[in-house]
Amino acid sequence: MKITLPDRSVRKLEVGSNGLDIANDIGPGLAKAALAVSVNGIQKDLCDPINEDSDVSIITIDSDEGLEIMRHTLTAQVLARAVKNLYPDAKLAIGPTIKDGFYYDFEFVKPIAPNDLEKIEKEMQKIINSKSAIIKKLHSKKDALKVFSSNAEPYKESIINESEQEDNFQLYYQENDEFVDLCRGPHLPSLKHIGAFKLTKLAGAYWKGDSKNKMLTRIYGTAWKNEKDLNAYLESIEEAEKRDHRKIGKEMNLFHFQEEAPGMVFWHPDGWTVYRLLQDFMRDKLREFDYQEINTPLVVDRKLWEASGHWDKYRENMFITEIDEEHANEKRTNALKPMNCPCHVQVYNQGLKSYRDLPVRYAEFGSCHRYEASGTMHGLMRVRGFTQDDGHIFCTEEQIESETKLFIELLSQTYRDLGFKNFDIKLSTRPEIRVGSDEVWDKAENALESAIKKLNLPFEIQEGDGAFYGPKLDFVLTDAIGREWQCGTFQADFNLPERLDAEYVGEDGKKHMPVMIHRAVLGSFERFIGVLIENYSGKLPFWLAPVQVIVATIISDVDDYAEEIIHSLEETGIRCDSDLRNEKISYKVREHSSKKVPIILVVGKNEKNDRTVSIRRIGSNNTEMLDFKIALKQINEENNILS
RNA sequence: GCUCAUAUAGCUCAGCGGUAGAGCACUUGCUUGGUAAGUAAGAGGUCACCGGUUCAAGUCCGGUUAUGAGCUCCA
């Protein structure tokens, strides 16, 4: 048979040869490094026979595929076996690979604690040191069930029982050991190919991810081809921890949370300065793109939420308020708005709209409240009270495409200005449960898709992930250390305008229903500020820094000169402060550096005499002596980069 | 919401049945010092909240609330 390698070269091998034979045919080095084989794009074990002409590539640890197979073997063969050795009563559930690592779910009789991980790691190392070969055996459903029922592995039995296949259940063994696990494979040919690993954490997880099922214990780990890669990964985790916005927010005194208002931000002066600056920035952008800013009520009668469908579909996430009947003669049920859309339709509905008025673009920095489940809150990233940079566009179906284009322009400008160079677009298409006819969906999906295509932007399709009222585009930005954050969204809605009777008079003089587009660029100010803090690790761009300049004196004789500088800076609108305290200059520099003040101007006797300043920028240990007037000009130029 | 963990001074944390501790921050002295911590002293706590065990509870046991890591949601 003919075996075609990735470089298109062809080798002839006997029918029934396996991946190892092919690797050997190519060279002994490759045979040694081979972990598995990809046959016509499907991963197979090295021992699997190949019976017909095929495209084959040998998988080694140097590919992502190889790394994943190693992680898979590590969890399913090594971690699982180690746990069974130490806790014979533990039950095996599943153990897949995930980004950068793997996990395995177990049911323990007695719960284990995080410091048991070390013990398990040692046991794993012992198993790896045996360098055992891994042996695959194929079993019929009946035999496979027998193996796991005699091993008392109910989760494995349940997986087999639910499987549609009757034969060829793959069971993996290790030489000289009774351990066995059911697995889709492929696995390493032997444990000597395992690289460097570390068990990282312990957490609960539901069997099959369903909260109605039993909670299992999940052990997480990370694994790499060598120590160097493992350490690099562990360092990157540390780096992410250092950037945690909750930690930096505390250090910079930007905001806090407290028990009486879980999930609601208490913004401190400096944090609120950042918030306002970001909002002003957004306001300018929206004006540029012809939005009209509006403002709508926070507390709205349930009648509107019934009409919009939120009362039915979203009530469990809403804060509902009752008026105290003892003090008022009326009984009303209100809800804090979880979204702004129904209110925006109310504004749209005031006065008759003509097709000539469309598109109507309303924007609101809408304060929304959602009762999020208690376990989901996370600093500024997931809160119960937040403000969206929300907007709704009422337009005709024909206008969807041009509105998409305009929105993407607005969004990419905004992200670029805020320092994010890359973002990905995801197009989510019709879900199974949806409203509206297929023709309308066709139109909406095509409009979104062709608009992105015309802009030459790459995008990924997420089938069936759209909102029930329409398809959507999600915008995911990448931060300075490669993490992804979903911020912007653009959703076409054919449902709410109908429910809430939005209309316009068309060219034909008849009434028509407009399409409503829900859109946000930042998502929410709270979350976006969290992303900004983590992206810049607190060192915000000059124009966004809450305190931009500190003038620090070396001796008290120059206090008057420092005040003069502050006065000039303030006159040009720079947010600044002086530090005249009786402290050494290195103490002052340290303090303001740790508060991430972008510029520290140090003045002493020399500076006062020469009317200069010593300028020191955050992130640099260098200082530069500049004429005070020139420094002032420079600082102002820097501040105006965006305006 | 679920599982596990955590809650001690403004911050970071130690203490784990017998008078509440450290470093930093804060206040007050001394110090006027040239780019990431000068120096001494002082002040600072219903040990999250409610209940239980005990002669005695930050300390042990329940419960509540919040936070953290996951899960599940959400986008």
XYZ file of C-alpha atoms (C1' of nucleotides) in Angstrom:
718
model
C 0.000 0.000 0.000
C 1.036 3.605 -0.550
C 1.697 5.828 2.412
C 1.831 9.533 1.610
C 3.772 11.674 4.067
C 3.092 15.358 4.772
C 5.838 16.428 2.327
C 3.868 14.461 -0.345
C 6.603 11.828 -0.620
C 5.259 8.307 -0.970
C 6.487 5.142 0.689
C 5.424 1.596 -0.001
C 4.678 -0.581 2.956
C 2.948 -3.853 3.473
C -0.754 -3.800 4.162
C -1.285 -3.907 7.899
C 1.835 -1.945 8.776
C 1.370 0.407 11.664
C 2.566 3.876 12.586
C 5.700 2.566 14.223
C 6.629 0.612 11.089
C 6.263 3.765 9.033
C 8.362 5.783 11.469
C 11.024 3.081 11.400
C 10.951 3.124 7.636
C 11.687 6.843 7.708
C 14.384 6.720 10.337
C 15.275 5.365 13.784
C 15.267 8.855 15.333
C 11.683 9.408 14.341
C 10.728 5.929 15.488
C 12.079 6.793 18.904
C 10.270 10.127 19.031
C 6.985 8.884 17.591
C 4.027 9.176 19.967
C 1.126 8.441 17.692
C 0.121 8.718 14.109
C -2.376 10.691 12.141
C -4.013 8.641 9.372
C -6.053 10.654 6.906
C -6.432 13.294 9.582
C -7.543 10.876 12.286
C -5.312 10.233 15.276
C -4.404 6.591 15.870
C -2.200 4.640 18.188
C 1.196 3.663 16.832
C 0.189 0.028 17.068
C -2.974 0.411 14.975
C -2.640 -1.396 11.641
C -3.186 0.617 8.472
C -4.839 -1.386 5.735
C -5.092 0.902 2.743
C -3.395 3.752 0.916
C -3.356 6.681 3.326
C -2.016 10.117 4.119
C 0.028 9.674 7.250
C 1.949 11.939 9.546
C 3.929 10.809 12.560
C 3.031 12.754 15.678
C 5.851 13.776 18.027
C 5.935 15.845 21.187
C 6.922 18.896 19.129
C 3.467 19.344 17.687
C 0.378 20.557 19.514
C -1.206 17.202 18.748
C 1.694 15.365 20.337
C 1.615 17.542 23.400
C -2.083 16.884 23.764
C -1.646 13.115 23.463
C 1.051 13.234 26.133
C -1.274 15.205 28.422
C -4.025 12.773 27.713
C -1.888 9.765 28.640
C -0.693 11.606 31.704
C -4.210 12.120 33.009
C -5.905 8.922 31.865
C -3.075 6.515 32.563
C -0.816 8.125 35.130
C -3.020 10.368 37.253
C -5.882 7.870 37.258
C -3.569 4.995 38.167
C -1.854 7.042 40.883
C -5.184 7.896 42.451
C -6.344 4.283 42.288
C -3.081 3.180 43.916
C -3.483 5.644 46.770
C -7.270 5.529 47.088
C -8.482 2.117 45.894
C -12.089 3.086 46.623
C -12.041 6.108 44.336
C -14.178 5.836 41.220
C -12.916 6.954 37.819
C -15.090 9.278 35.782
C -13.488 11.108 32.858
C -10.116 12.691 32.196
C -9.795 14.896 29.141
C -7.142 17.407 28.124
C -7.810 21.121 28.260
C -5.864 24.197 27.223
C -2.353 23.904 28.696
C -3.159 20.757 30.632
C -5.708 18.220 31.721
C -8.033 17.161 34.471
C -9.523 13.965 35.785
C -12.817 13.655 37.649
C -13.014 11.167 40.519
C -15.518 10.227 43.121
C -13.742 9.875 46.445
C -15.169 8.147 49.474
C -13.397 10.567 51.773
C -12.781 14.022 50.313
C -9.173 14.839 49.601
C -7.469 18.144 50.368
C -5.158 20.320 48.263
C -2.074 19.109 50.093
C -2.875 15.559 49.014
C -1.893 16.667 45.520
C 1.777 16.460 46.427
C 1.344 12.863 47.466
C -0.441 12.076 44.219
C 2.281 13.830 42.215
C 4.904 11.639 43.886
C 2.908 8.528 43.083
C 2.576 9.697 39.484
C 6.319 10.214 39.242
C 6.832 6.704 40.544
C 4.543 5.320 37.858
C 6.284 7.370 35.169
C 9.680 6.103 36.333
C 8.534 2.550 35.600
C 8.534 3.600 31.921
C 5.893 0.964 31.323
C 4.686 0.289 27.835
C 1.030 1.039 27.210
C -0.966 -1.769 25.711
C -4.283 -1.430 23.987
C -6.872 -4.191 23.859
C -10.172 -4.134 22.044
C -13.198 -5.525 23.824
C -16.805 -6.117 22.967
C -19.391 -4.144 24.874
C -20.152 -7.160 27.033
C -16.526 -7.799 27.906
C -15.803 -4.156 28.535
C -18.761 -3.976 30.895
C -17.531 -7.066 32.669
C -14.108 -5.520 33.228
C -15.511 -2.383 34.785
C -18.228 -4.007 36.808
C -15.657 -6.303 38.391
C -13.495 -3.220 39.007
C -16.509 -1.423 40.481
C -16.256 1.533 38.135
C -19.874 2.691 37.732
C -19.008 5.787 35.677
C -17.119 3.732 33.122
C -20.004 1.301 32.936
C -22.385 4.128 32.356
C -20.210 5.523 29.553
C -20.131 2.118 27.875
C -23.834 1.573 28.319
C -24.655 4.905 26.763
C -22.358 4.292 23.822
C -23.960 3.198 20.569
C -21.037 1.088 19.471
C -21.123 -2.646 20.149
C -17.482 -3.548 19.626
C -13.980 -2.291 19.741
C -14.112 -0.577 23.083
C -10.528 0.512 23.604
C -9.075 -0.483 26.941
C -5.576 0.633 27.812
C -3.345 -1.346 30.136
C 0.194 -0.876 31.361
C 2.667 -3.702 31.433
C 2.975 -5.370 34.817
C -0.015 -3.598 36.312
C -3.661 -4.332 36.722
C -4.752 -0.737 36.081
C -7.106 -0.354 33.139
C -8.977 2.577 31.699
C -11.474 2.992 28.925
C -10.331 5.600 26.481
C -10.856 6.922 22.986
C -7.067 7.176 22.699
C -4.609 7.461 21.215
C -2.027 7.125 23.932
C 1.738 7.283 24.138
C 3.417 3.976 23.323
C 5.080 4.101 26.718
C 5.391 6.263 29.803
C 8.933 7.265 28.995
C 7.556 9.979 26.715
C 5.917 11.878 29.563
C 7.347 15.365 29.965
C 7.210 17.769 32.901
C 3.982 18.202 34.797
C 2.389 19.655 37.908
C -0.954 19.151 39.549
C -2.385 22.607 39.986
C -5.690 22.559 41.754
C -8.649 20.717 43.107
C -12.254 21.626 42.432
C -15.739 20.226 42.353
C -17.389 19.420 39.048
C -20.687 17.794 38.203
C -20.816 14.421 36.508
C -21.472 15.246 32.864
C -21.540 18.941 33.735
C -25.127 18.748 34.906
C -25.881 20.450 38.200
C -28.549 17.821 38.921
C -25.861 15.147 39.017
C -23.432 14.201 41.696
C -20.507 16.515 42.396
C -17.225 14.841 41.672
C -13.718 15.897 42.625
C -11.726 17.241 39.739
C -7.941 17.275 39.837
C -6.352 19.769 37.463
C -2.837 19.628 36.124
C -0.609 21.156 33.528
C 1.986 19.324 31.448
C 4.676 20.306 28.967
C 7.326 18.610 26.936
C 10.094 19.682 29.316
C 10.847 21.538 32.553
C 11.615 24.728 30.688
C 8.180 24.935 29.079
C 6.518 24.012 32.354
C 8.327 26.780 34.192
C 7.539 29.287 31.474
C 3.885 28.367 31.825
C 3.928 28.605 35.617
C 5.566 32.009 35.309
C 2.885 33.191 32.922
C 0.265 32.157 35.487
C 2.111 34.156 38.099
C 2.231 37.105 35.739
C -1.538 36.907 35.281
C -1.966 36.801 39.062
C 0.178 39.894 39.427
C -2.136 41.682 37.012
C -5.295 40.724 38.864
C -7.462 43.847 38.754
C -8.811 43.146 42.246
C -5.310 43.324 43.678
C -4.200 46.309 41.590
C -7.505 48.073 42.187
C -6.839 47.861 45.910
C -3.244 49.009 45.568
C -4.300 51.971 43.425
C -7.307 52.643 45.651
C -9.749 52.610 42.744
C -12.797 50.784 44.163
C -14.031 48.314 46.722
C -16.836 45.857 47.364
C -18.569 45.109 50.619
C -20.947 42.614 52.094
C -23.990 44.871 52.121
C -23.971 45.185 48.349
C -22.435 42.084 46.841
C -21.555 42.501 43.213
C -21.966 46.279 43.283
C -18.986 48.557 42.946
C -18.090 51.331 45.383
C -15.983 53.572 43.156
C -13.313 55.601 44.930
C -12.206 59.027 43.651
C -9.381 57.751 41.436
C -11.389 54.820 40.124
C -14.295 57.078 39.321
C -11.934 59.405 37.470
C -10.947 56.528 35.190
C -14.597 55.597 34.758
C -15.563 59.158 33.816
C -12.642 59.529 31.422
C -13.598 56.318 29.670
C -17.212 57.427 29.518
C -16.277 60.829 28.095
C -14.110 59.114 25.544
C -16.998 56.833 24.544
C -19.399 59.767 24.421
C -17.169 61.529 21.901
C -16.960 58.407 19.777
C -20.718 57.958 19.799
C -21.258 61.559 18.772
C -18.832 61.041 15.919
C -20.845 58.036 14.734
C -24.184 59.860 14.894
C -25.710 58.334 17.971
C -28.144 60.309 20.087
C -27.597 59.820 23.773
C -30.702 59.207 25.861
C -31.416 58.165 29.433
C -34.189 55.927 30.683
C -35.569 54.866 34.088
C -33.861 52.370 36.357
C -37.069 51.220 38.017
C -39.859 50.164 35.712
C -43.280 48.552 36.288
C -43.528 44.837 35.655
C -46.061 45.497 32.909
C -43.316 46.592 30.572
C -41.213 43.548 31.432
C -44.197 41.322 30.772
C -44.662 42.913 27.399
C -40.996 42.626 26.491
C -40.853 38.984 27.533
C -38.288 39.553 30.286
C -40.792 38.670 33.006
C -41.093 35.231 31.470
C -37.592 34.582 30.287
C -35.386 36.586 32.585
C -37.187 37.038 35.885
C -34.819 34.920 37.955
C -32.072 37.364 37.076
C -34.016 40.482 37.981
C -34.109 42.579 41.126
C -37.789 42.999 41.839
C -39.105 45.687 44.155
C -42.381 45.973 45.990
C -43.688 49.250 47.285
C -44.291 49.130 51.018
C -48.068 49.043 51.238
C -48.111 50.359 54.794
C -46.917 53.723 53.578
C -48.369 53.881 50.117
C -51.880 53.294 48.957
C -50.876 51.617 45.768
C -49.522 48.204 45.191
C -47.056 48.026 42.369
C -44.361 45.600 41.400
C -41.363 47.135 39.739
C -38.113 45.733 38.550
C -34.695 47.274 38.232
C -33.876 47.161 34.581
C -31.576 44.309 33.621
C -31.340 45.650 30.066
C -32.069 48.935 28.391
C -33.741 47.695 25.232
C -37.424 47.859 26.268
C -36.970 51.431 27.457
C -35.272 52.395 24.223
C -38.247 51.143 22.274
C -40.425 53.400 24.453
C -38.350 56.399 23.401
C -38.484 55.306 19.778
C -42.254 54.932 19.989
C -42.786 58.554 20.971
C -43.903 60.300 17.839
C -44.428 58.757 14.445
C -41.252 57.667 12.656
C -40.813 57.808 8.933
C -38.497 55.668 6.839
C -36.648 58.949 6.308
C -35.758 58.979 10.015
C -34.038 55.606 9.870
C -31.612 54.532 11.024
C -32.309 55.907 14.469
C -29.330 55.326 16.735
C -29.900 55.670 20.461
C -27.110 55.324 22.967
C -27.345 55.112 26.718
C -24.844 54.571 29.454
C -27.476 52.405 30.970
C -27.199 51.352 34.565
C -28.412 47.766 34.731
C -28.894 45.324 37.567
C -28.936 41.586 37.209
C -29.258 39.111 39.994
C -26.335 36.886 39.098
C -25.939 33.581 40.920
C -23.726 34.117 43.941
C -20.918 31.900 42.726
C -20.477 33.687 39.431
C -19.341 37.077 40.654
C -15.751 38.046 40.050
C -14.332 41.479 40.890
C -15.285 44.019 38.238
C -15.520 41.332 35.572
C -18.853 39.913 36.671
C -21.043 42.129 38.841
C -24.705 42.588 39.648
C -24.833 46.321 39.040
C -23.115 47.636 35.958
C -23.320 50.240 33.245
C -23.391 49.233 29.629
C -22.215 51.441 26.811
C -25.458 50.334 25.291
C -27.085 51.370 22.096
C -29.973 50.386 19.877
C -30.254 51.035 16.217
C -33.694 51.017 14.619
C -33.348 50.452 10.916
C -34.723 48.620 7.908
C -33.558 45.147 6.980
C -31.657 46.620 4.062
C -29.728 48.846 6.399
C -28.358 46.028 8.561
C -25.328 45.613 6.375
C -24.250 49.239 6.362
C -24.927 49.488 10.099
C -22.734 46.458 10.711
C -19.953 48.060 8.766
C -20.294 51.335 10.662
C -20.359 49.554 13.988
C -17.221 47.574 13.261
C -15.520 50.807 12.324
C -16.575 52.349 15.621
C -15.469 49.289 17.526
C -12.079 48.863 15.899
C -11.307 52.567 16.317
C -12.296 52.353 19.968
C -10.254 49.232 20.709
C -7.260 50.628 18.856
C -7.411 53.893 20.790
C -7.592 51.964 24.034
C -4.504 49.976 23.125
C -5.937 46.694 21.873
C -4.555 45.790 18.487
C -6.312 42.510 17.872
C -9.815 41.305 18.141
C -11.638 38.292 16.793
C -15.162 38.207 15.487
C -17.577 35.386 16.099
C -20.782 35.091 14.141
C -23.440 33.187 16.027
C -26.207 31.791 13.868
C -29.792 30.714 14.494
C -30.360 28.589 17.572
C -32.898 25.802 17.689
C -35.269 27.735 19.873
C -35.937 30.978 18.079
C -38.568 33.395 16.869
C -39.081 34.665 13.337
C -39.279 33.038 9.948
C -36.390 31.319 8.217
C -36.404 33.958 5.471
C -35.852 36.692 8.001
C -33.051 34.697 9.612
C -31.473 34.116 6.196
C -31.588 37.803 5.544
C -30.155 38.764 8.921
C -27.362 36.185 8.892
C -26.415 37.025 5.338
C -26.411 40.705 6.097
C -24.057 40.263 9.035
C -21.825 37.859 7.165
C -21.534 39.856 3.984
C -20.814 43.010 5.948
C -17.820 41.393 7.675
C -16.651 39.855 4.426
C -16.740 43.231 2.704
C -14.518 44.584 5.437
C -12.091 41.722 4.800
C -12.209 40.688 8.420
C -11.698 37.084 9.432
C -14.440 35.574 11.549
C -15.446 32.315 13.071
C -18.952 30.889 12.865
C -20.595 29.526 15.956
C -23.494 27.492 14.691
C -26.652 27.750 16.726
C -25.214 30.137 19.275
C -27.281 33.179 18.371
C -29.823 34.867 20.602
C -33.392 33.645 20.298
C -34.368 36.864 18.553
C -31.573 37.069 16.027
C -28.010 36.316 14.975
C -25.162 38.184 16.588
C -21.566 39.125 16.242
C -19.383 38.900 19.310
C -16.092 40.741 19.503
C -13.294 39.184 21.500
C -10.188 41.244 22.159
C -6.757 39.912 23.035
C -4.873 41.557 25.859
C -1.170 42.166 26.417
C -0.543 38.666 27.726
C -2.683 36.873 25.190
C -5.865 36.412 27.161
C -9.178 36.856 25.407
C -12.052 38.983 26.629
C -15.431 39.134 25.052
C -16.524 42.735 25.138
C -18.377 44.027 22.101
C -21.588 42.602 20.741
C -23.894 43.334 17.838
C -27.252 41.570 17.755
C -29.988 41.766 15.178
C -33.440 41.545 16.761
C -36.708 40.970 14.902
C -38.653 40.127 17.995
C -38.726 43.000 20.446
C -39.885 45.650 17.938
C -42.893 43.462 17.315
C -43.643 42.753 20.954
C -43.398 46.415 21.839
C -45.078 47.758 18.686
C -42.244 49.687 17.118
C -43.201 51.004 13.699
C -42.260 53.378 10.968
C -44.120 54.714 7.966
C -42.536 53.400 4.791
C -42.246 54.896 1.340
C -45.508 53.173 0.523
C -47.306 55.096 3.237
C -47.935 51.920 5.204
C -46.680 50.958 8.616
C -43.692 48.634 8.864
C -41.708 47.080 11.645
C -38.117 48.230 12.004
C -35.271 45.886 12.866
C -33.664 46.590 16.187
C -29.939 46.134 16.639
C -28.604 45.772 20.162
C -24.964 46.754 20.345
C -22.218 47.516 22.819
C -18.551 48.239 22.253
C -17.040 48.028 25.704
C -19.792 45.810 27.076
C -19.846 47.316 30.528
C -17.675 50.031 31.982
C -17.022 47.948 35.086
C -15.817 44.933 33.193
C -13.891 46.944 30.650
C -12.035 48.865 33.329
C -11.119 45.485 34.835
C -9.767 44.417 31.446
C -7.859 47.704 31.071
C -6.269 47.315 34.502
C -5.154 43.765 33.735
C -4.005 44.616 30.233
C -1.836 47.487 31.451
C -1.167 45.927 34.865
C -2.401 49.209 36.300
C -0.104 51.393 34.185
C -2.906 53.046 32.265
C -2.225 55.203 29.220
C -1.404 58.761 30.181
C -4.800 60.192 29.247
C -6.615 57.579 31.366
C -4.444 57.716 34.464
C -6.344 59.027 37.480
C -3.318 60.986 38.669
C -1.090 61.860 35.756
C 1.760 63.771 37.310
C 3.266 63.993 40.784
C 5.686 66.783 41.595
C 7.967 65.508 44.347
C 10.401 67.725 46.172
C 13.819 66.777 47.463
C 14.114 69.558 50.035
C 11.512 71.848 51.515
C 13.311 74.928 50.143
C 11.808 74.190 46.740
C 8.194 73.824 47.884
C 7.253 77.115 46.258
C 8.731 76.020 42.925
C 6.818 72.721 43.118
C 3.576 74.603 43.775
C 4.278 76.834 40.815
C 4.680 73.762 38.579
C 1.485 72.222 39.910
C -0.354 75.450 39.248
C 0.795 75.514 35.611
C -0.096 71.861 35.099
C -3.530 72.333 36.623
C -4.169 75.313 34.370
C -3.805 73.064 31.358
C -6.083 70.439 32.837
C -3.480 67.890 33.889
C -4.509 65.777 36.904
C -1.604 66.302 39.242
C -0.546 66.630 42.836
C 2.491 67.694 44.770
C 4.338 65.644 47.340
C 6.011 68.055 49.734
C 6.295 65.598 52.619
C 9.359 65.415 54.775
C 10.510 62.160 53.197
C 13.473 61.087 51.149
C 13.058 61.298 47.398
C 13.483 57.544 46.951
C 10.631 56.986 49.376
C 8.396 59.301 47.370
C 9.429 57.750 44.056
C 8.697 54.286 45.396
C 5.270 55.226 46.660
C 4.074 56.961 43.492
C 5.591 54.291 41.294
C 3.656 51.626 43.103
C 0.516 53.731 42.596
C 1.393 53.666 38.853
C 1.531 57.435 38.416
C 2.783 57.849 34.828
C 5.079 60.818 35.421
C 7.001 61.901 38.495
C 8.636 65.306 38.297
C 11.401 65.549 40.836
C 12.566 69.029 41.826
C 15.444 70.031 44.057
C 17.812 72.945 44.389
C 19.287 72.514 40.895
C 15.932 72.360 39.187
C 14.699 75.432 41.008
C 17.800 77.434 40.073
C 17.710 76.361 36.410
C 13.910 76.297 36.165
C 14.015 72.682 35.006
C 12.386 69.440 36.133
C 13.754 65.934 36.425
C 11.195 63.747 34.669
C 10.770 60.079 35.479
C 8.271 57.859 33.714
C 6.555 54.791 35.088
C 8.230 51.584 34.032
C 11.585 53.248 33.522
C 14.432 53.944 35.923
C 15.841 56.649 33.703
C 15.408 60.299 34.397
C 15.656 63.199 32.034
C 16.380 66.801 32.876
C 14.146 69.150 30.941
C 13.380 72.829 30.863
C 10.133 73.241 32.778
C 8.336 74.978 29.876
C 9.361 72.248 27.463
C 8.274 69.546 29.890
C 4.909 71.248 30.281
C 4.455 71.324 26.523
C 5.459 67.671 26.200
C 3.066 66.586 28.913
C 0.200 68.448 27.319
C 0.918 66.991 23.923
C 0.902 63.555 25.431
C -2.406 64.229 27.125
C -3.995 65.305 23.869
C -3.008 62.283 21.824
C -6.595 61.088 21.764
C -8.528 64.322 21.652
C -27.217 27.933 42.783
C -23.517 23.523 43.729
C -18.518 21.571 45.836
C -14.287 22.766 48.562
C -11.536 26.489 51.031
C -11.089 31.194 53.525
C -12.800 35.416 57.027
C -7.626 38.202 63.026
C -5.337 46.009 62.904
C -6.163 50.425 56.998
C -3.076 46.462 53.909
C -0.392 41.497 53.779
C -0.434 37.666 57.053
C 1.181 34.626 61.815
C -1.378 32.618 66.151
C -5.495 27.344 66.528
C -8.532 25.924 74.010
C -5.866 29.785 79.161
C -4.157 38.396 79.306
C -4.511 39.366 70.891
C 0.955 39.273 67.397
C 4.502 40.873 63.107
C 5.799 43.817 58.792
C 3.994 47.818 55.977
C 0.580 52.007 56.321
C -1.014 55.878 60.172
C 0.308 59.848 64.244
C 4.342 62.433 66.790
C 9.656 63.496 67.464
C 14.554 63.655 65.193
C 16.298 63.934 60.190
C 16.435 68.611 54.420
C 18.122 63.621 52.579
C 19.167 63.504 44.464
C 15.290 58.966 41.908
C 11.666 52.108 44.478
C 11.473 51.668 51.907
C 16.177 57.333 56.854
C 15.221 56.825 62.270
C 12.800 56.441 67.217
C 8.434 56.367 69.887
C 3.069 56.084 69.901
C -1.771 54.902 68.655
C -4.619 51.157 66.425
C -8.739 44.863 67.118
C -16.582 42.819 69.944
C -10.478 38.039 66.108
C -17.226 38.489 59.842
C -22.192 37.564 62.185
C -25.653 34.181 65.177
C -25.880 29.955 68.194
C -23.623 25.516 70.678
C -19.674 22.569 73.518
C -16.364 23.959 77.713
C -14.566 26.293 84.228
C -12.501 28.832 79.907
C -13.510 29.732 72.526
C -9.998 33.861 67.046
C -8.869 28.810 68.457
C -13.546 23.086 68.699
C -18.825 22.139 66.514
C -23.366 23.933 63.818
C -25.748 27.817 60.969
C -25.674 32.639 58.240
C -23.235 36.238 55.180
C -19.269 37.565 52.113
C -14.874 36.352 49.429
C -11.671 32.826 46.573
C -10.938 28.446 43.193
C -13.695 25.358 40.128
C -18.596 23.658 38.209
C -23.197 25.367 36.258
C -25.081 29.831 34.288
C -24.429 34.575 31.466
C -22.313 37.239 27.319
